[in-house]
Amino acid sequence: MTTEKKRRIEFGDFQTPDDLANQLCTYLHQLGLRPDVVIEPTCGVGAFVLAAARAFPEAEEVRGIDINGSYLDRLQERLAAEPVTPKVRLDQADFFSTDWQSITQALEGHLLILGNLPWVTSSTQGAIGGTNLPEKTNFLGFNGFEAMTGKANFDISEWMLLDMFRWLSGRRGDVAMLVKTAVARKVLAHAERQGEPVVNALIVEIDAKKHFGAFVDACLLVIQLDPQATPSYDYTILKSVDDTGGRRVGHRQGLTISDLDAFSACSFLVGQSPQKWRSGVKHDASGVMEFTRVPGGYENGLGEIADLEDQYLFPLLKGSDIGSNKDWRSKFVLVTQRTVGQDTAPIRVIAPKTWAYLEAHATQLDGRGSSIYAKNPRFSIFGIGDYAFRPWRIAICGLYKALRFRLVGPIEGRPVMFDDTVYFLSFDTEEEARNVLNLLQSPQATSLLSSLIFWDEKRPIKTSILNSLDWSRFGDSDQTQMTLL
Ligand SMILES: C[S@@+](CC[C@H](N)C(=O)[O-])C[C@H]1O[C@@H](n2cnc3c(N)ncnc32)[C@H](O)[C@@H]1O
């Protein structure tokens, strides 16, 4: 990697185009933001500094700070030709070692913290040997950034945004930042948990591919804080600055709701799923445990043809098969146990060729990283139990951006297994499975589930969401009758 590339990654460097910064600042002014002082804490070459100085004529001061001195020099040159120059002040500083609270305390009036923070995660910093991270500090009485963000890997913009709540503590002020949409949502959830005095919040989606060449869901996050007012943690997601409607997002009944209106209309279905959604088989060794049937035997992922008994082989549909509704591709998986922790030694007697195959691949199987394998019988797998052997299932892939349930019956007389990206319910009869599928596909169930899904997430469909739909409640409601007619 070139030094320049490493620097760009470490400093999360994606400079905002001037036209986008101008458009967003004009939008913020139209929203009614009237700051006395604007702070751009990682201003780079200054698109937001210039745009804010123009869009907020009432502001007495616009401050730009960046760690990169050459960016500030470039901004200084750009400012030379600008009438707004006298109210702009630039400082070179490292965000993480700046005493922001002292700075903001010395400023009077309404503050707007504006800009576009570095786009980099702590784990990427680890991978490239980057040091552009917060030092282990005592924040909110906890130690270190893991405590602050609740996890080992986080976007450094998330840490920076949480820090800004401290700078604004006890005073009215606004934050308007370009960030990943997932970060914006986490910060808003954190604000609610911490009881920050949020009076209004918006997420305005932006086209990150067009403006930054980045394949990520990004947005302008706007948070308005006022300790004198009653806080409100519902927020609006707008498709663009031209979207005048938007959908309301918030938290209800311990759930994060992506569309409050749709949720309220169908909230009678919220409860506990009558059957727990399960994930498919987990074995962490697809090269060894998964096969395609070929003339002469079963070909594993390593290209070897194995001669195996049928007893422990089950038809397999992968997440991609379920997600894109593909037919079965003659794939099989070796299911060595019927329940978690079951002794595997009997395989040696019941299916000696299968046992010989497992022993021949013991290096890969015994070397599986997770400690759960070390604590269980040799050649163990997970994601099994009585439920995994019922013949009929309703399946959905967690990785696909579509709410598409699929009915799966036995293949060659055997229950079908899935990989662990698939979630499923299982049934003894086709009739039971079809009845539940009808309920899951009803307009109300679809609407409720859709109101809980955030499609920009990596695994948008989660068991926690599926498990919150209690389809047995269809029987309790008049609306049910309408649905099922
Ligand atoms: C995503 S770019 C955005 C720049 C500018 N805010 C804009 O909107 O064009 C991130 C900026 O953060 C700056 N930066 C990264 N780490 C920093 C740190 N620790 N302290 C201050 N600035 C930092 C980089 O130099 C870069 O200019």
PDB file of C-alpha atoms and ligand atoms in Angstrom, residues 7-18 21 40-49 65-69 71 78 91-98 100 114-120 125 131-134 156 160 177-178 212, ligand 1:
ATOM      1  CA  ARG A   7      -2.843   8.117   5.049  1.00  0.00           C
ATOM      2  CA  ARG A   8      -6.201   8.420   3.269  1.00  0.00           C
ATOM      3  CA  ILE A   9      -7.525   5.314   4.988  1.00  0.00           C
ATOM      4  CA  GLU A  10      -6.155   6.228   8.409  1.00  0.00           C
ATOM      5  CA  PHE A  11      -7.628   9.717   8.271  1.00  0.00           C
ATOM      6  CA  GLY A  12     -10.886   8.543   6.685  1.00  0.00           C
ATOM      7  CA  ASP A  13     -10.311  11.167   4.071  1.00  0.00           C
ATOM      8  CA  PHE A  14     -13.264  11.806   1.731  1.00  0.00           C
ATOM      9  CA  GLN A  15     -13.473  15.534   1.066  1.00  0.00           C
ATOM     10  CA  THR A  16     -17.011  16.784   0.516  1.00  0.00           C
ATOM     11  CA  PRO A  17     -17.659  18.341  -2.905  1.00  0.00           C
ATOM     12  CA  ASP A  18     -18.502  22.057  -2.653  1.00  0.00           C
ATOM     13  CA  ALA A  21     -21.846  21.191   1.147  1.00  0.00           C
ATOM     14  CA  GLU A  40     -16.320  22.198  11.589  1.00  0.00           C
ATOM     15  CA  PRO A  41     -14.103  19.900  13.720  1.00  0.00           C
ATOM     16  CA  THR A  42     -12.431  17.989  10.841  1.00  0.00           C
ATOM     17  CA  CYS A  43     -12.792  20.564   8.073  1.00  0.00           C
ATOM     18  CA  GLY A  44     -10.257  19.331   5.494  1.00  0.00           C
ATOM     19  CA  VAL A  45     -10.070  21.712   2.528  1.00  0.00           C
ATOM     20  CA  GLY A  46     -13.165  23.368   3.878  1.00  0.00           C
ATOM     21  CA  ALA A  47     -16.258  22.750   1.726  1.00  0.00           C
ATOM     22  CA  PHE A  48     -18.466  23.065   4.825  1.00  0.00           C
ATOM     23  CA  VAL A  49     -16.534  26.018   6.244  1.00  0.00           C
ATOM     24  CA  ILE A  65     -10.149  22.578  12.552  1.00  0.00           C
ATOM     25  CA  ASP A  66      -8.191  19.752  10.916  1.00  0.00           C
ATOM     26  CA  ILE A  67      -5.174  17.656  11.724  1.00  0.00           C
ATOM     27  CA  ASN A  68      -3.772  18.176   8.226  1.00  0.00           C
ATOM     28  CA  GLY A  69      -1.934  21.503   7.948  1.00  0.00           C
ATOM     29  CA  TYR A  71      -5.473  21.168   3.904  1.00  0.00           C
ATOM     30  CA  ARG A  78      -9.584  29.584  -1.094  1.00  0.00           C
ATOM     31  CA  ASP A  91      -6.739  25.914  13.633  1.00  0.00           C
ATOM     32  CA  GLN A  92      -4.609  22.861  13.131  1.00  0.00           C
ATOM     33  CA  ALA A  93      -5.350  20.286  15.836  1.00  0.00           C
ATOM     34  CA  ASP A  94      -5.937  16.628  16.514  1.00  0.00           C
ATOM     35  CA  PHE A  95      -9.574  15.972  17.339  1.00  0.00           C
ATOM     36  CA  PHE A  96      -8.650  13.429  19.974  1.00  0.00           C
ATOM     37  CA  SER A  97      -6.293  15.630  21.964  1.00  0.00           C
ATOM     38  CA  THR A  98      -8.345  18.817  21.720  1.00  0.00           C
ATOM     39  CA  TRP A 100     -13.389  20.691  23.071  1.00  0.00           C
ATOM     40  CA  LEU A 114     -21.150  20.740  11.234  1.00  0.00           C
ATOM     41  CA  GLY A 115     -19.210  18.689   8.722  1.00  0.00           C
ATOM     42  CA  ASN A 116     -18.123  15.291   7.593  1.00  0.00           C
ATOM     43  CA  LEU A 117     -16.065  13.187   9.992  1.00  0.00           C
ATOM     44  CA  PRO A 118     -13.398  10.625   9.054  1.00  0.00           C
ATOM     45  CA  TRP A 119     -14.797   7.477   7.467  1.00  0.00           C
ATOM     46  CA  VAL A 120     -12.810   4.714   9.103  1.00  0.00           C
ATOM     47  CA  GLN A 125      -6.964   1.224  12.003  1.00  0.00           C
ATOM     48  CA  THR A 131      -3.059   5.355  15.294  1.00  0.00           C
ATOM     49  CA  ASN A 132      -5.764   7.890  14.481  1.00  0.00           C
ATOM     50  CA  LEU A 133      -8.003   6.769  17.316  1.00  0.00           C
ATOM     51  CA  PRO A 134      -9.204   8.144  20.628  1.00  0.00           C
ATOM     52  CA  ILE A 156     -14.477   6.572  14.749  1.00  0.00           C
ATOM     53  CA  MET A 160     -16.626  11.606  17.745  1.00  0.00           C
ATOM     54  CA  MET A 177     -22.889  15.661  10.119  1.00  0.00           C
ATOM     55  CA  LEU A 178     -22.455  13.518   7.040  1.00  0.00           C
ATOM     56  CA  PHE A 212     -17.869  10.300  -2.761  1.00  0.00           C
TER      57      PHE A 212
HETATM   58  C1  LIG B   1     -14.100  12.662   5.513  1.00  0.00           C
HETATM   59  S1  LIG B   1     -12.879  13.909   5.464  1.00  0.00           S
HETATM   60  C2  LIG B   1     -13.941  15.287   5.494  1.00  0.00           C
HETATM   61  C3  LIG B   1     -13.314  16.596   5.386  1.00  0.00           C
HETATM   62  C4  LIG B   1     -14.269  17.760   5.525  1.00  0.00           C
HETATM   63  N1  LIG B   1     -14.964  17.717   6.794  1.00  0.00           N
HETATM   64  C5  LIG B   1     -15.251  17.771   4.390  1.00  0.00           C
HETATM   65  O1  LIG B   1     -16.449  17.697   4.656  1.00  0.00           O
HETATM   66  O2  LIG B   1     -14.830  17.838   3.230  1.00  0.00           O
HETATM   67  C6  LIG B   1     -12.224  13.739   7.076  1.00  0.00           C
HETATM   68  C7  LIG B   1     -11.258  14.807   7.500  1.00  0.00           C
HETATM   69  O3  LIG B   1     -10.916  14.526   8.841  1.00  0.00           O
HETATM   70  C8  LIG B   1      -9.586  14.928   9.049  1.00  0.00           C
HETATM   71  N2  LIG B   1      -9.119  14.214  10.231  1.00  0.00           N
HETATM   72  C9  LIG B   1      -8.915  12.859  10.338  1.00  0.00           C
HETATM   73  N3  LIG B   1      -8.516  12.562  11.576  1.00  0.00           N
HETATM   74  C10 LIG B   1      -8.477  13.722  12.285  1.00  0.00           C
HETATM   75  C11 LIG B   1      -8.134  14.045  13.622  1.00  0.00           C
HETATM   76  N4  LIG B   1      -7.729  13.111  14.474  1.00  0.00           N
HETATM   77  N5  LIG B   1      -8.222  15.333  14.009  1.00  0.00           N
HETATM   78  C12 LIG B   1      -8.639  16.289  13.140  1.00  0.00           C
HETATM   79  N6  LIG B   1      -8.938  16.054  11.856  1.00  0.00           N
HETATM   80  C13 LIG B   1      -8.884  14.773  11.430  1.00  0.00           C
HETATM   81  C14 LIG B   1      -8.888  14.538   7.755  1.00  0.00           C
HETATM   82  O4  LIG B   1      -7.696  15.272   7.583  1.00  0.00           O
HETATM   83  C15 LIG B   1      -9.968  14.897   6.709  1.00  0.00           C
HETATM   84  O5  LIG B   1      -9.787  16.185   6.241  1.00  0.00           O
END
